[in-house]
Amino acid sequence: MSTYNQIIITPVQLRMARAALKMTVRELGELSGIAPNTVTRIENGRTKAQAGSMQAFAKVFRERGLLFVAGDDLAGPGVRLAH
């Protein structure tokens, strides 16, 4: 099981995680305490996320049953449902 504490969450993984949960940028912002505009900038790669922001995102997603999966030789990083 990979979490933010073990891997770096990529902007693509953030978008994937939101899509898996059918969560809007605004909802993620409210739940994580990060401004929705900042969420969008991070997802689009226009700004580098601070560690605290990524930990807040990871906490929101973990609480909803998502795991972040590190990339390997066969596939890139991703997300999956824990249950």
PDB file of C-alpha atoms in Angstrom:
ATOM      1  CA  MET A   1       0.000   0.000   0.000  1.00  0.00           C
ATOM      2  CA  SER A   2       1.426   3.334  -1.030  1.00  0.00           C
ATOM      3  CA  THR A   3       0.458   6.652   0.500  1.00  0.00           C
ATOM      4  CA  TYR A   4       1.878  10.125   0.252  1.00  0.00           C
ATOM      5  CA  ASN A   5       4.270   9.274   3.070  1.00  0.00           C
ATOM      6  CA  GLN A   6       5.946   6.723   0.783  1.00  0.00           C
ATOM      7  CA  ILE A   7       5.573   8.150  -2.743  1.00  0.00           C
ATOM      8  CA  ILE A   8       5.182  11.518  -4.357  1.00  0.00           C
ATOM      9  CA  ILE A   9       1.651  12.086  -5.622  1.00  0.00           C
ATOM     10  CA  THR A  10       1.717  13.452  -9.144  1.00  0.00           C
ATOM     11  CA  PRO A  11      -0.703  16.018 -10.584  1.00  0.00           C
ATOM     12  CA  VAL A  12      -2.144  13.269 -12.803  1.00  0.00           C
ATOM     13  CA  GLN A  13      -2.813  11.113  -9.750  1.00  0.00           C
ATOM     14  CA  LEU A  14      -4.696  13.998  -8.144  1.00  0.00           C
ATOM     15  CA  ARG A  15      -6.955  14.260 -11.190  1.00  0.00           C
ATOM     16  CA  MET A  16      -7.371  10.478 -11.277  1.00  0.00           C
ATOM     17  CA  ALA A  17      -8.277  10.364  -7.586  1.00  0.00           C
ATOM     18  CA  ARG A  18     -10.864  13.124  -7.952  1.00  0.00           C
ATOM     19  CA  ALA A  19     -12.348  11.389 -10.996  1.00  0.00           C
ATOM     20  CA  ALA A  20     -12.529   8.038  -9.181  1.00  0.00           C
ATOM     21  CA  LEU A  21     -14.569   9.671  -6.423  1.00  0.00           C
ATOM     22  CA  LYS A  22     -16.530  11.982  -8.743  1.00  0.00           C
ATOM     23  CA  MET A  23     -15.241  14.873  -6.644  1.00  0.00           C
ATOM     24  CA  THR A  24     -15.093  18.448  -7.900  1.00  0.00           C
ATOM     25  CA  VAL A  25     -12.134  20.765  -7.442  1.00  0.00           C
ATOM     26  CA  ARG A  26     -14.284  22.832  -5.099  1.00  0.00           C
ATOM     27  CA  GLU A  27     -15.152  19.764  -2.989  1.00  0.00           C
ATOM     28  CA  LEU A  28     -11.511  18.725  -2.724  1.00  0.00           C
ATOM     29  CA  GLY A  29     -10.599  22.278  -1.772  1.00  0.00           C
ATOM     30  CA  GLU A  30     -13.197  22.379   0.990  1.00  0.00           C
ATOM     31  CA  LEU A  31     -12.242  18.967   2.375  1.00  0.00           C
ATOM     32  CA  SER A  32      -8.486  19.581   2.255  1.00  0.00           C
ATOM     33  CA  GLY A  33      -8.432  23.248   3.248  1.00  0.00           C
ATOM     34  CA  ILE A  34      -6.645  24.121  -0.016  1.00  0.00           C
ATOM     35  CA  ALA A  35      -8.112  26.821  -2.267  1.00  0.00           C
ATOM     36  CA  PRO A  36      -9.833  25.365  -5.358  1.00  0.00           C
ATOM     37  CA  ASN A  37      -7.743  27.603  -7.638  1.00  0.00           C
ATOM     38  CA  THR A  38      -4.614  26.122  -6.076  1.00  0.00           C
ATOM     39  CA  VAL A  39      -5.924  22.590  -6.631  1.00  0.00           C
ATOM     40  CA  THR A  40      -6.433  23.411 -10.317  1.00  0.00           C
ATOM     41  CA  ARG A  41      -2.965  24.952 -10.667  1.00  0.00           C
ATOM     42  CA  ILE A  42      -1.367  21.884  -9.048  1.00  0.00           C
ATOM     43  CA  GLU A  43      -3.321  19.460 -11.229  1.00  0.00           C
ATOM     44  CA  ASN A  44      -2.364  21.390 -14.358  1.00  0.00           C
ATOM     45  CA  GLY A  45       1.301  21.497 -13.328  1.00  0.00           C
ATOM     46  CA  ARG A  46       1.355  25.297 -13.196  1.00  0.00           C
ATOM     47  CA  THR A  47       2.508  25.323  -9.592  1.00  0.00           C
ATOM     48  CA  LYS A  48       4.445  22.853  -7.496  1.00  0.00           C
ATOM     49  CA  ALA A  49       2.496  21.651  -4.497  1.00  0.00           C
ATOM     50  CA  GLN A  50       3.947  22.020  -1.043  1.00  0.00           C
ATOM     51  CA  ALA A  51       4.306  18.852   1.029  1.00  0.00           C
ATOM     52  CA  GLY A  52       1.580  19.985   3.423  1.00  0.00           C
ATOM     53  CA  SER A  53      -0.895  20.388   0.572  1.00  0.00           C
ATOM     54  CA  MET A  54      -0.133  16.950  -0.795  1.00  0.00           C
ATOM     55  CA  GLN A  55      -0.491  15.415   2.651  1.00  0.00           C
ATOM     56  CA  ALA A  56      -3.885  17.125   3.025  1.00  0.00           C
ATOM     57  CA  PHE A  57      -5.004  15.746  -0.361  1.00  0.00           C
ATOM     58  CA  ALA A  58      -3.727  12.252   0.476  1.00  0.00           C
ATOM     59  CA  LYS A  59      -5.604  12.283   3.787  1.00  0.00           C
ATOM     60  CA  VAL A  60      -8.873  13.202   2.061  1.00  0.00           C
ATOM     61  CA  PHE A  61      -8.442  10.428  -0.492  1.00  0.00           C
ATOM     62  CA  ARG A  62      -7.301   7.775   2.008  1.00  0.00           C
ATOM     63  CA  GLU A  63     -10.345   8.510   4.188  1.00  0.00           C
ATOM     64  CA  ARG A  64     -12.485   7.744   1.137  1.00  0.00           C
ATOM     65  CA  GLY A  65     -10.755   4.448   0.397  1.00  0.00           C
ATOM     66  CA  LEU A  66      -8.225   5.386  -2.298  1.00  0.00           C
ATOM     67  CA  LEU A  67      -4.615   4.262  -2.463  1.00  0.00           C
ATOM     68  CA  PHE A  68      -1.854   5.904  -4.471  1.00  0.00           C
ATOM     69  CA  VAL A  69       0.248   3.435  -6.415  1.00  0.00           C
ATOM     70  CA  ALA A  70       3.829   4.175  -7.408  1.00  0.00           C
ATOM     71  CA  GLY A  71       4.902   3.648 -10.997  1.00  0.00           C
ATOM     72  CA  ASP A  72       7.112   0.725 -11.932  1.00  0.00           C
ATOM     73  CA  ASP A  73       8.702  -0.792 -15.058  1.00  0.00           C
ATOM     74  CA  LEU A  74       5.288  -1.829 -16.407  1.00  0.00           C
ATOM     75  CA  ALA A  75       3.096   1.179 -15.722  1.00  0.00           C
ATOM     76  CA  GLY A  76       3.153   4.721 -14.428  1.00  0.00           C
ATOM     77  CA  PRO A  77       1.791   5.946 -11.113  1.00  0.00           C
ATOM     78  CA  GLY A  78      -1.912   5.618 -10.444  1.00  0.00           C
ATOM     79  CA  VAL A  79      -4.678   5.249  -7.903  1.00  0.00           C
ATOM     80  CA  ARG A  80      -6.939   2.395  -6.910  1.00  0.00           C
ATOM     81  CA  LEU A  81      -9.816   1.712  -4.572  1.00  0.00           C
ATOM     82  CA  ALA A  82      -8.777   0.066  -1.325  1.00  0.00           C
ATOM     83  CA  HIS A  83     -12.003  -1.907  -0.989  1.00  0.00           C
TER      84      HIS A  83
END
